[in-house]
mmCIF file of C-alpha atoms and ligand atoms in Angstrom:
data_model
loop_
_atom_site.group_PDB
_atom_site.id
_atom_site.type_symbol
_atom_site.label_atom_id
_atom_site.label_comp_id
_atom_site.label_asym_id
_atom_site.label_seq_id
_atom_site.Cartn_x
_atom_site.Cartn_y
_atom_site.Cartn_z
ATOM 1 C CA UNK Y 25 -72.348 90.318 172.049
ATOM 2 C CA UNK Y 26 -69.574 88.418 170.257
ATOM 3 C CA UNK Y 27 -66.517 90.559 169.417
ATOM 4 C CA UNK Y 28 -63.401 89.762 167.403
ATOM 5 C CA UNK Y 29 -60.326 91.617 168.719
ATOM 6 C CA UNK Y 30 -57.267 92.342 166.570
ATOM 7 C CA UNK Y 31 -53.874 93.543 167.858
ATOM 8 C CA UNK Y 32 -51.073 94.501 165.445
ATOM 9 C CA UNK Y 33 -49.480 97.560 167.087
ATOM 10 C CA UNK Y 34 -45.939 96.208 167.281
ATOM 11 C CA UNK Y 35 -44.356 92.795 166.774
ATOM 12 C CA UNK Y 36 -47.157 90.446 167.757
ATOM 13 C CA UNK Y 37 -50.058 89.470 165.517
ATOM 14 C CA UNK Y 38 -52.838 88.580 167.955
ATOM 15 C CA UNK Y 39 -56.563 87.892 167.749
ATOM 16 C CA UNK Y 40 -59.265 86.825 170.204
ATOM 17 C CA UNK Y 41 -62.995 86.232 170.515
ATOM 18 C CA UNK Y 42 -64.733 87.754 173.529
ATOM 19 C CA UNK Y 43 -68.375 87.255 174.356
ATOM 20 C CA UNK Y 44 -70.183 89.634 176.717
ATOM 21 C CA UNK Y 45 -71.967 86.720 178.417
ATOM 22 C CA UNK Y 46 -69.431 83.914 178.227
ATOM 23 C CA UNK Y 47 -66.186 85.887 178.475
ATOM 24 C CA UNK Y 48 -63.121 84.933 176.500
ATOM 25 C CA UNK Y 49 -63.811 82.127 174.011
ATOM 26 C CA UNK Y 50 -60.352 81.809 172.506
ATOM 27 C CA UNK Y 51 -57.215 83.650 171.476
ATOM 28 C CA UNK Y 52 -54.339 83.194 169.063
ATOM 29 C CA UNK Y 53 -50.954 84.875 168.826
ATOM 30 C CA UNK Y 54 -48.083 84.840 166.387
ATOM 31 C CA UNK Y 55 -44.876 86.429 167.680
ATOM 32 C CA UNK Y 56 -42.449 88.066 165.252
ATOM 33 C CA UNK Y 57 -39.594 87.885 167.761
ATOM 34 C CA UNK Y 58 -37.499 85.554 165.570
ATOM 35 C CA UNK Y 59 -37.985 87.853 162.564
ATOM 36 C CA UNK Y 60 -36.577 90.901 164.391
ATOM 37 C CA UNK Y 61 -33.992 89.120 166.553
ATOM 38 C CA UNK Y 62 -31.152 89.459 164.050
ATOM 39 C CA UNK Y 63 -31.645 93.258 163.995
ATOM 40 C CA UNK Y 64 -31.690 93.517 167.808
ATOM 41 C CA UNK Y 65 -35.051 95.302 167.800
ATOM 42 C CA UNK Y 66 -38.317 95.716 165.924
ATOM 43 C CA UNK Y 67 -37.968 96.815 162.282
ATOM 44 C CA UNK Y 68 -41.269 98.649 161.595
ATOM 45 C CA UNK Y 69 -41.556 97.872 157.879
ATOM 46 C CA UNK Y 70 -40.849 94.172 158.403
ATOM 47 C CA UNK Y 71 -43.395 94.116 161.228
ATOM 48 C CA UNK Y 72 -46.139 95.569 159.013
ATOM 49 C CA UNK Y 73 -45.414 93.139 156.160
ATOM 50 C CA UNK Y 74 -45.464 90.160 158.468
ATOM 51 C CA UNK Y 75 -48.807 91.216 160.006
ATOM 52 C CA UNK Y 76 -50.217 91.179 156.457
ATOM 53 C CA UNK Y 77 -49.048 87.584 156.016
ATOM 54 C CA UNK Y 78 -50.204 86.281 159.382
ATOM 55 C CA UNK Y 79 -53.367 88.124 160.383
ATOM 56 C CA UNK Y 80 -55.959 86.596 158.086
ATOM 57 C CA UNK Y 81 -54.877 82.944 158.601
ATOM 58 C CA UNK Y 82 -54.777 83.584 162.371
ATOM 59 C CA UNK Y 83 -58.388 84.819 162.325
ATOM 60 C CA UNK Y 84 -59.390 81.716 160.316
ATOM 61 C CA UNK Y 85 -57.677 79.478 162.856
ATOM 62 C CA UNK Y 86 -59.354 81.285 165.783
ATOM 63 C CA UNK Y 87 -62.822 80.975 164.247
ATOM 64 C CA UNK Y 88 -62.479 77.286 163.434
ATOM 65 C CA UNK Y 89 -60.934 76.413 166.819
ATOM 66 C CA UNK Y 90 -63.826 78.101 168.656
ATOM 67 C CA UNK Y 91 -66.464 76.666 166.312
ATOM 68 C CA UNK Y 92 -67.709 80.140 165.374
ATOM 69 C CA UNK Y 93 -68.281 81.711 161.975
ATOM 70 C CA UNK Y 94 -67.616 85.261 160.875
ATOM 71 C CA UNK Y 95 -71.391 85.588 160.457
ATOM 72 C CA UNK Y 96 -71.766 85.043 164.242
ATOM 73 C CA UNK Y 97 -69.784 88.219 165.049
ATOM 74 C CA UNK Y 98 -71.578 91.277 166.443
ATOM 75 C CA UNK Y 99 -68.596 93.619 166.259
ATOM 76 C CA UNK Y 100 -64.879 93.957 165.538
ATOM 77 C CA UNK Y 101 -62.298 95.797 167.656
ATOM 78 C CA UNK Y 102 -58.744 96.591 166.577
ATOM 79 C CA UNK Y 103 -55.855 98.525 168.085
ATOM 80 C CA UNK Y 104 -55.500 101.968 166.455
ATOM 81 C CA UNK Y 105 -52.739 103.323 168.686
ATOM 82 C CA UNK Y 106 -50.321 104.013 170.161
ATOM 83 C CA UNK Y 107 -47.883 101.946 168.119
ATOM 84 C CA UNK Y 108 -46.092 101.647 164.795
ATOM 85 C CA UNK Y 109 -48.245 103.253 162.116
ATOM 86 C CA UNK Y 110 -47.647 100.678 159.364
ATOM 87 C CA UNK Y 111 -48.274 97.808 161.762
ATOM 88 C CA UNK Y 112 -51.424 99.450 163.177
ATOM 89 C CA UNK Y 113 -52.747 100.051 159.669
ATOM 90 C CA UNK Y 114 -52.756 96.333 158.896
ATOM 91 C CA UNK Y 115 -55.090 95.469 161.784
ATOM 92 C CA UNK Y 116 -57.214 98.586 161.313
ATOM 93 C CA UNK Y 117 -57.672 98.020 157.550
ATOM 94 C CA UNK Y 118 -58.575 94.376 157.863
ATOM 95 C CA UNK Y 119 -60.782 94.907 160.932
ATOM 96 C CA UNK Y 120 -62.582 97.919 159.506
ATOM 97 C CA UNK Y 121 -63.220 96.353 156.096
ATOM 98 C CA UNK Y 122 -64.251 92.977 157.496
ATOM 99 C CA UNK Y 123 -66.803 94.715 159.733
ATOM 100 C CA UNK Y 124 -68.091 96.683 156.741
ATOM 101 C CA UNK Y 125 -68.432 93.482 154.714
ATOM 102 C CA UNK Y 126 -70.335 91.785 157.550
ATOM 103 C CA UNK Y 127 -72.503 94.835 158.214
ATOM 104 C CA UNK Y 128 -71.470 95.058 161.890
ATOM 105 C CA UNK Y 129 -69.909 97.907 163.933
ATOM 106 C CA UNK Y 130 -66.158 98.333 164.283
ATOM 107 C CA UNK Y 131 -64.182 100.183 166.924
ATOM 108 C CA UNK Y 132 -60.557 101.329 167.245
ATOM 109 C CA UNK Y 133 -59.042 100.634 170.672
ATOM 110 C CA UNK Y 134 -56.246 102.296 172.658
ATOM 111 C CA UNK Y 135 -53.519 99.677 173.158
ATOM 112 C CA UNK Y 136 -52.702 100.841 176.697
ATOM 113 C CA UNK Y 137 -56.362 100.773 177.734
ATOM 114 C CA UNK Y 138 -56.306 97.141 176.626
ATOM 115 C CA UNK Y 139 -53.327 96.471 178.943
ATOM 116 C CA UNK Y 140 -54.898 98.499 181.795
ATOM 117 C CA UNK Y 141 -58.099 96.493 181.828
ATOM 118 C CA UNK Y 142 -56.539 93.082 181.058
ATOM 119 C CA UNK Y 143 -56.721 91.998 184.747
ATOM 120 C CA UNK Y 144 -60.509 92.137 184.351
ATOM 121 C CA UNK Y 145 -60.219 89.070 182.108
ATOM 122 C CA UNK Y 146 -59.304 87.082 185.224
ATOM 123 C CA UNK Y 147 -61.766 85.544 187.686
ATOM 124 C CA UNK Y 148 -60.362 87.685 190.526
ATOM 125 C CA UNK Y 149 -61.092 91.156 189.114
ATOM 126 C CA UNK Y 150 -59.929 94.387 190.782
ATOM 127 C CA UNK Y 151 -62.628 96.835 191.935
ATOM 128 C CA UNK Y 152 -62.565 100.466 190.791
ATOM 129 C CA UNK Y 153 -60.855 102.726 191.641
ATOM 130 C CA UNK Y 154 -57.427 101.145 191.326
ATOM 131 C CA UNK Y 155 -53.870 102.074 190.525
ATOM 132 C CA UNK Y 156 -52.314 100.735 187.357
ATOM 133 C CA UNK Y 157 -48.635 100.319 186.639
ATOM 134 C CA UNK Y 158 -48.114 99.978 182.880
ATOM 135 C CA UNK Y 159 -44.651 98.756 182.086
ATOM 136 C CA UNK Y 160 -43.887 97.779 178.508
ATOM 137 C CA UNK Y 161 -41.342 98.292 175.754
ATOM 138 C CA UNK Y 162 -42.902 101.639 174.866
ATOM 139 C CA UNK Y 163 -44.427 102.896 178.118
ATOM 140 C CA UNK Y 164 -43.755 103.280 181.816
ATOM 141 C CA UNK Y 165 -46.601 104.925 183.637
ATOM 142 C CA UNK Y 166 -48.652 104.948 186.784
ATOM 143 C CA UNK Y 167 -52.322 105.738 186.292
ATOM 144 C CA UNK Y 168 -55.271 106.356 188.585
ATOM 145 C CA UNK Y 169 -58.139 104.321 187.117
ATOM 146 C CA UNK Y 170 -61.447 105.704 188.417
ATOM 147 C CA UNK Y 171 -63.503 103.563 186.018
ATOM 148 C CA UNK Y 172 -63.478 102.309 182.422
ATOM 149 C CA UNK Y 173 -62.259 105.214 180.277
ATOM 150 C CA UNK Y 174 -61.543 107.468 183.274
ATOM 151 C CA UNK Y 175 -57.758 107.606 183.591
ATOM 152 C CA UNK Y 176 -55.391 110.116 185.190
ATOM 153 C CA UNK Y 177 -51.679 109.706 184.583
ATOM 154 C CA UNK Y 178 -49.873 110.143 187.925
ATOM 155 C CA UNK Y 179 -46.354 109.625 186.606
ATOM 156 C CA UNK Y 180 -44.501 108.423 183.534
ATOM 157 C CA UNK Y 181 -41.022 107.956 182.161
ATOM 158 C CA UNK Y 182 -39.281 111.154 181.157
ATOM 159 C CA UNK Y 183 -37.050 109.245 178.717
ATOM 160 C CA UNK Y 184 -36.716 105.487 177.985
ATOM 161 C CA UNK Y 185 -39.475 103.045 178.876
ATOM 162 C CA UNK Y 186 -38.436 100.418 181.420
ATOM 163 C CA UNK Y 187 -38.872 97.562 178.909
ATOM 164 C CA UNK Y 188 -36.735 99.489 176.436
ATOM 165 C CA UNK Y 189 -34.058 99.829 179.159
ATOM 166 C CA UNK Y 190 -34.176 96.046 179.709
ATOM 167 C CA UNK Y 191 -33.804 95.557 175.942
ATOM 168 C CA UNK Y 192 -30.872 97.989 175.700
ATOM 169 C CA UNK Y 193 -29.090 96.594 178.768
ATOM 170 C CA UNK Y 194 -29.421 93.071 177.356
ATOM 171 C CA UNK Y 195 -27.956 94.234 174.051
ATOM 172 C CA UNK Y 196 -24.974 95.826 175.855
ATOM 173 C CA UNK Y 197 -24.363 92.549 177.676
ATOM 174 C CA UNK Y 198 -24.692 90.489 174.490
ATOM 175 C CA UNK Y 199 -27.774 88.724 175.845
ATOM 176 C CA UNK Y 200 -29.930 89.066 172.754
ATOM 177 C CA UNK Y 201 -33.461 90.220 172.110
ATOM 178 C CA UNK Y 202 -35.990 90.614 173.650
ATOM 179 C CA UNK Y 203 -33.991 91.775 176.615
ATOM 180 C CA UNK Y 204 -36.430 91.439 179.509
ATOM 181 C CA UNK Y 205 -36.570 87.650 179.682
ATOM 182 C CA UNK Y 206 -32.824 87.428 178.831
ATOM 183 C CA UNK Y 207 -31.822 89.771 181.677
ATOM 184 C CA UNK Y 208 -34.024 88.011 184.194
ATOM 185 C CA UNK Y 209 -32.639 84.592 183.154
ATOM 186 C CA UNK Y 210 -29.052 85.842 183.476
ATOM 187 C CA UNK Y 211 -29.834 87.535 186.810
ATOM 188 C CA UNK Y 212 -30.797 84.184 188.345
ATOM 189 C CA UNK Y 213 -27.109 83.273 188.681
ATOM 190 C CA UNK Y 214 -25.971 86.813 189.571
ATOM 191 C CA UNK Y 215 -24.058 87.537 192.792
ATOM 192 C CA UNK Y 216 -26.137 89.789 195.057
ATOM 193 C CA UNK Y 217 -24.217 92.883 196.165
ATOM 194 C CA UNK Y 218 -21.329 92.702 193.688
ATOM 195 C CA UNK Y 219 -22.629 95.784 191.868
ATOM 196 C CA UNK Y 220 -24.938 98.426 193.244
ATOM 197 C CA UNK Y 221 -26.719 100.515 190.607
ATOM 198 C CA UNK Y 222 -28.516 103.804 191.395
ATOM 199 C CA UNK Y 223 -32.311 103.765 191.756
ATOM 200 C CA UNK Y 224 -33.296 106.450 189.254
ATOM 201 C CA UNK Y 225 -35.605 109.327 190.291
ATOM 202 C CA UNK Y 226 -36.161 107.974 193.778
ATOM 203 C CA UNK Y 227 -34.255 110.677 195.666
ATOM 204 C CA UNK Y 228 -36.779 113.354 194.754
ATOM 205 C CA UNK Y 229 -40.536 113.548 195.268
ATOM 206 C CA UNK Y 230 -43.015 112.716 192.539
ATOM 207 C CA UNK Y 231 -44.080 109.717 190.535
ATOM 208 C CA UNK Y 232 -42.154 110.125 187.290
ATOM 209 C CA UNK Y 233 -39.552 107.642 186.103
ATOM 210 C CA UNK Y 234 -36.277 107.853 184.187
ATOM 211 C CA UNK Y 235 -34.272 104.990 182.721
ATOM 212 C CA UNK Y 236 -31.652 106.505 180.439
ATOM 213 C CA UNK Y 237 -29.205 107.056 183.349
ATOM 214 C CA UNK Y 238 -29.475 103.420 184.368
ATOM 215 C CA UNK Y 239 -28.682 102.398 180.802
ATOM 216 C CA UNK Y 240 -25.562 104.600 180.827
ATOM 217 C CA UNK Y 241 -24.533 103.195 184.222
ATOM 218 C CA UNK Y 242 -24.886 99.681 182.788
ATOM 219 C CA UNK Y 243 -22.777 100.651 179.773
ATOM 220 C CA UNK Y 244 -20.020 102.164 181.934
ATOM 221 C CA UNK Y 245 -19.949 99.126 184.231
ATOM 222 C CA UNK Y 246 -19.846 96.754 181.256
ATOM 223 C CA UNK Y 247 -16.996 98.736 179.669
ATOM 224 C CA UNK Y 248 -14.950 98.631 182.878
ATOM 225 C CA UNK Y 249 -15.018 94.862 183.344
ATOM 226 C CA UNK Y 250 -14.168 91.695 181.474
ATOM 227 C CA UNK Y 251 -17.527 90.362 180.441
ATOM 228 C CA UNK Y 252 -17.233 86.726 181.518
ATOM 229 C CA UNK Y 253 -20.493 84.857 182.165
ATOM 230 C CA UNK Y 254 -20.457 85.548 185.911
ATOM 231 C CA UNK Y 255 -19.877 89.288 185.454
ATOM 232 C CA UNK Y 256 -22.683 89.443 182.895
ATOM 233 C CA UNK Y 257 -24.997 87.715 185.374
ATOM 234 C CA UNK Y 258 -23.887 90.078 188.162
ATOM 235 C CA UNK Y 259 -24.531 93.180 186.047
ATOM 236 C CA UNK Y 260 -27.894 91.779 184.889
ATOM 237 C CA UNK Y 261 -28.899 91.268 188.526
ATOM 238 C CA UNK Y 262 -27.785 94.775 189.554
ATOM 239 C CA UNK Y 263 -29.668 96.279 186.608
ATOM 240 C CA UNK Y 264 -32.826 94.295 187.308
ATOM 241 C CA UNK Y 265 -32.721 95.183 191.016
ATOM 242 C CA UNK Y 266 -32.371 98.905 190.286
ATOM 243 C CA UNK Y 267 -35.001 98.933 187.532
ATOM 244 C CA UNK Y 268 -37.585 97.036 189.568
ATOM 245 C CA UNK Y 269 -36.845 98.863 192.866
ATOM 246 C CA UNK Y 270 -37.538 102.219 191.255
ATOM 247 C CA UNK Y 271 -40.932 100.909 190.068
ATOM 248 C CA UNK Y 272 -41.765 99.528 193.502
ATOM 249 C CA UNK Y 273 -40.779 102.773 195.288
ATOM 250 C CA UNK Y 274 -43.116 104.784 193.016
ATOM 251 C CA UNK Y 275 -45.934 102.288 193.492
ATOM 252 C CA UNK Y 276 -45.602 102.644 197.263
ATOM 253 C CA UNK Y 277 -45.808 106.434 196.947
ATOM 254 C CA UNK Y 278 -48.837 106.189 194.647
ATOM 255 C CA UNK Y 279 -50.681 103.841 197.032
ATOM 256 C CA UNK Y 280 -50.063 106.263 199.909
ATOM 257 C CA UNK Y 281 -50.994 109.304 197.828
ATOM 258 C CA UNK Y 282 -54.296 107.976 196.431
ATOM 259 C CA UNK Y 283 -55.319 105.637 199.246
ATOM 260 C CA UNK Y 284 -56.329 103.084 196.580
ATOM 261 C CA UNK Y 285 -56.107 99.536 197.845
ATOM 262 C CA UNK Y 286 -55.671 97.724 194.529
ATOM 263 C CA UNK Y 287 -52.698 97.853 192.192
ATOM 264 C CA UNK Y 288 -52.936 96.388 188.724
ATOM 265 C CA UNK Y 289 -49.744 95.591 186.830
ATOM 266 C CA UNK Y 290 -49.800 95.339 183.060
ATOM 267 C CA UNK Y 291 -47.437 95.321 180.097
ATOM 268 C CA UNK Y 292 -44.563 93.029 179.172
ATOM 269 C CA UNK Y 293 -42.285 93.934 182.107
ATOM 270 C CA UNK Y 294 -45.110 92.761 184.385
ATOM 271 C CA UNK Y 295 -43.956 89.240 183.456
ATOM 272 C CA UNK Y 296 -40.732 89.878 185.428
ATOM 273 C CA UNK Y 297 -40.624 87.492 188.376
ATOM 274 C CA UNK Y 298 -38.484 89.703 190.595
ATOM 275 C CA UNK Y 299 -40.874 92.650 190.093
ATOM 276 C CA UNK Y 300 -43.824 90.394 190.919
ATOM 277 C CA UNK Y 301 -42.218 89.223 194.148
ATOM 278 C CA UNK Y 302 -41.298 92.745 195.273
ATOM 279 C CA UNK Y 303 -44.786 94.062 194.523
ATOM 280 C CA UNK Y 304 -46.357 91.207 196.469
ATOM 281 C CA UNK Y 305 -44.254 92.229 199.501
ATOM 282 C CA UNK Y 306 -45.196 95.894 198.969
ATOM 283 C CA UNK Y 307 -48.899 95.060 198.813
ATOM 284 C CA UNK Y 308 -48.585 93.094 202.027
ATOM 285 C CA UNK Y 309 -46.836 95.956 203.793
ATOM 286 C CA UNK Y 310 -49.318 98.574 202.569
ATOM 287 C CA UNK Y 311 -52.472 96.512 203.123
ATOM 288 C CA UNK Y 312 -53.198 96.560 199.389
ATOM 289 C CA UNK Y 313 -53.789 93.870 196.757
ATOM 290 C CA UNK Y 314 -51.791 93.462 193.596
ATOM 291 C CA UNK Y 315 -53.439 92.018 190.487
ATOM 292 C CA UNK Y 316 -51.518 90.557 187.584
ATOM 293 C CA UNK Y 317 -53.048 89.340 184.378
ATOM 294 C CA UNK Y 318 -51.881 85.809 183.484
ATOM 295 C CA UNK Y 319 -48.419 86.049 181.847
ATOM 296 C CA UNK Y 320 -49.700 85.717 178.259
ATOM 297 C CA UNK Y 321 -52.069 88.660 178.853
ATOM 298 C CA UNK Y 322 -49.259 90.784 180.360
ATOM 299 C CA UNK Y 323 -47.550 90.996 176.976
ATOM 300 C CA UNK Y 324 -49.338 92.086 173.811
ATOM 301 C CA UNK Y 325 -52.394 89.966 173.065
ATOM 302 C CA UNK Y 326 -55.719 90.033 171.268
ATOM 303 C CA UNK Y 327 -57.863 89.224 174.311
ATOM 304 C CA UNK Y 328 -57.316 92.637 175.903
ATOM 305 C CA UNK Y 329 -58.459 94.360 172.693
ATOM 306 C CA UNK Y 330 -61.534 92.148 172.211
ATOM 307 C CA UNK Y 331 -62.445 92.773 175.881
ATOM 308 C CA UNK Y 332 -62.228 96.605 175.746
ATOM 309 C CA UNK Y 333 -63.858 96.524 172.297
ATOM 310 C CA UNK Y 334 -66.821 94.640 173.740
ATOM 311 C CA UNK Y 335 -67.191 97.148 176.626
ATOM 312 C CA UNK Y 336 -67.125 100.102 174.220
ATOM 313 C CA UNK Y 337 -69.367 98.564 171.535
ATOM 314 C CA UNK Y 338 -71.871 97.659 174.249
ATOM 315 C CA UNK Y 339 -71.762 101.301 175.322
ATOM 316 C CA UNK Y 340 -72.992 102.182 171.830
ATOM 317 C CA UNK Y 341 -69.679 103.437 170.497
ATOM 318 C CA UNK Y 342 -68.432 102.657 167.007
ATOM 319 C CA UNK Y 343 -66.123 104.189 164.446
ATOM 320 C CA UNK Y 344 -66.834 105.760 161.071
ATOM 321 C CA UNK Y 345 -66.098 103.908 157.832
ATOM 322 C CA UNK Y 346 -62.685 105.446 157.155
ATOM 323 C CA UNK Y 347 -59.522 103.625 158.202
ATOM 324 C CA UNK Y 348 -57.298 105.731 160.427
ATOM 325 C CA UNK Y 349 -54.707 105.048 163.118
ATOM 326 C CA UNK Y 350 -53.316 107.107 166.024
ATOM 327 C CA UNK Y 351 -49.625 106.190 166.494
ATOM 328 C CA UNK Y 352 -49.438 108.775 169.329
ATOM 329 C CA UNK Y 353 -52.433 108.936 171.624
ATOM 330 C CA UNK Y 354 -52.667 109.817 175.340
ATOM 331 C CA UNK Y 355 -54.658 107.626 177.718
ATOM 332 C CA UNK Y 356 -56.065 110.800 179.266
ATOM 333 C CA UNK Y 357 -57.896 111.604 175.994
ATOM 334 C CA UNK Y 358 -60.172 108.597 176.537
ATOM 335 C CA UNK Y 359 -63.716 108.854 177.879
ATOM 336 C CA UNK Y 360 -65.988 106.216 179.469
ATOM 337 C CA UNK Y 361 -67.812 104.002 176.924
ATOM 338 C CA UNK Y 362 -70.531 105.831 175.002
ATOM 339 C CA UNK Y 363 -69.553 109.329 176.201
HETATM 340 O O1 LIG G 18 -46.232 94.887 176.515
HETATM 341 P P1 LIG G 18 -45.182 94.337 175.603
HETATM 342 O O2 LIG G 18 -45.300 92.911 175.175
HETATM 343 O O3 LIG G 18 -45.066 95.156 174.298
HETATM 344 C C1 LIG G 18 -45.116 96.543 174.230
HETATM 345 O O4 LIG G 18 -44.045 97.141 174.401
HETATM 346 O O5 LIG G 18 -46.231 97.058 174.044
HETATM 347 O O6 LIG G 18 -43.786 94.573 176.347
HETATM 348 C C2 LIG G 18 -42.566 94.180 175.763
HETATM 349 C C3 LIG G 18 -41.443 94.558 176.707
HETATM 350 C C4 LIG G 18 -40.058 94.332 176.120
HETATM 351 O O7 LIG G 18 -39.274 95.498 176.336
HETATM 352 C C5 LIG G 18 -39.512 93.144 176.915
HETATM 353 O O8 LIG G 18 -38.118 93.150 177.042
HETATM 354 C C6 LIG G 18 -40.205 93.337 178.244
HETATM 355 O O9 LIG G 18 -41.512 93.774 177.910
HETATM 356 N N1 LIG G 18 -40.289 92.078 178.988
HETATM 357 C C7 LIG G 18 -39.674 91.890 180.196
HETATM 358 C C8 LIG G 18 -39.930 90.539 180.556
HETATM 359 N N2 LIG G 18 -40.672 89.963 179.571
HETATM 360 C C9 LIG G 18 -40.887 90.925 178.624
HETATM 361 N N3 LIG G 18 -38.964 92.727 180.965
HETATM 362 C C10 LIG G 18 -38.475 92.242 182.120
HETATM 363 N N4 LIG G 18 -38.631 90.972 182.530
HETATM 364 C C11 LIG G 18 -39.359 90.084 181.794
HETATM 365 N N5 LIG G 18 -39.519 88.828 182.217
HETATM 366 ZN ZN1 LIG G 19 -48.128 96.364 174.812
#
């Protein structure tokens, strides 16, 4: 089964072709980062308009680069939520109507399910059940993944998402947008131990997260010092250490609580090198394995949507003819394919 996947939930226009027998055939991505950079964050209306401009040419490029024609497709999958409603509507409208025109089934996919199962695109796939740490600009959660479509949320952020905290901290330090890569670059030259930031929510039991306090701590520290390059690097390092430590501490608790031996990390913050190193140490200490998708499949991409779309279409699922999106949608509402 050959499936076209479309992702337009936020600021990346992304498409991919996934074949049930041959795996991923190709993927294409256009990032709107430069468009939003001058505003210091994603402007929803601009995002939606840019998806309109970029999506159709990107699909054309994907088809010609893989030597496939639209007529070869057996189904189309597109992200319907969670995300920005105007942006989601672009992918859902084009995907739904293209499928109608071709006379093939279409299916709306949960963006976070795409991230959760992205490590299955790699040769070294995790076995079910596994733990998943989803860390992006919009979400911070730990989930127990019993199988495809069988998710229990063990903990999540009570306020800001960790990626959002990286973005806000970077803005406070004048490091630009997106903040995650900027903070981790600055942290490379930071002085270990100059600042010690609190590890949020780690002094009490449970698996929830909180990042707004860390943001305030960063703001107060920045306000109390002259922000020369070294101080900025030192604060970036202290922030990154605190933000990643709190994730690692919760992952350790979740491994011990569930007894699961595999931990999958997904979402944009999963690209953070310091987090990757700390989780590798954790896995070693706990006798577990940590699986990362390749960096381009950690951030938003079309491959993860084509992949989940293929699993669900093969399970006999498909959507009705109307175009609808679900900007807010819990992972726990999902069911295994076909159920
Ligand atoms: O998954 P993603 O591409 O988009 C969604 O939010 O769905 O994640 C984007 C987030 C941004 O907040 C960005 O700052 C963060 O991931 N990010 C990073 C790194 N690369 C991206 N955070 C920390 N370190 C990084 N290297
Ligand atoms: Zn995402």
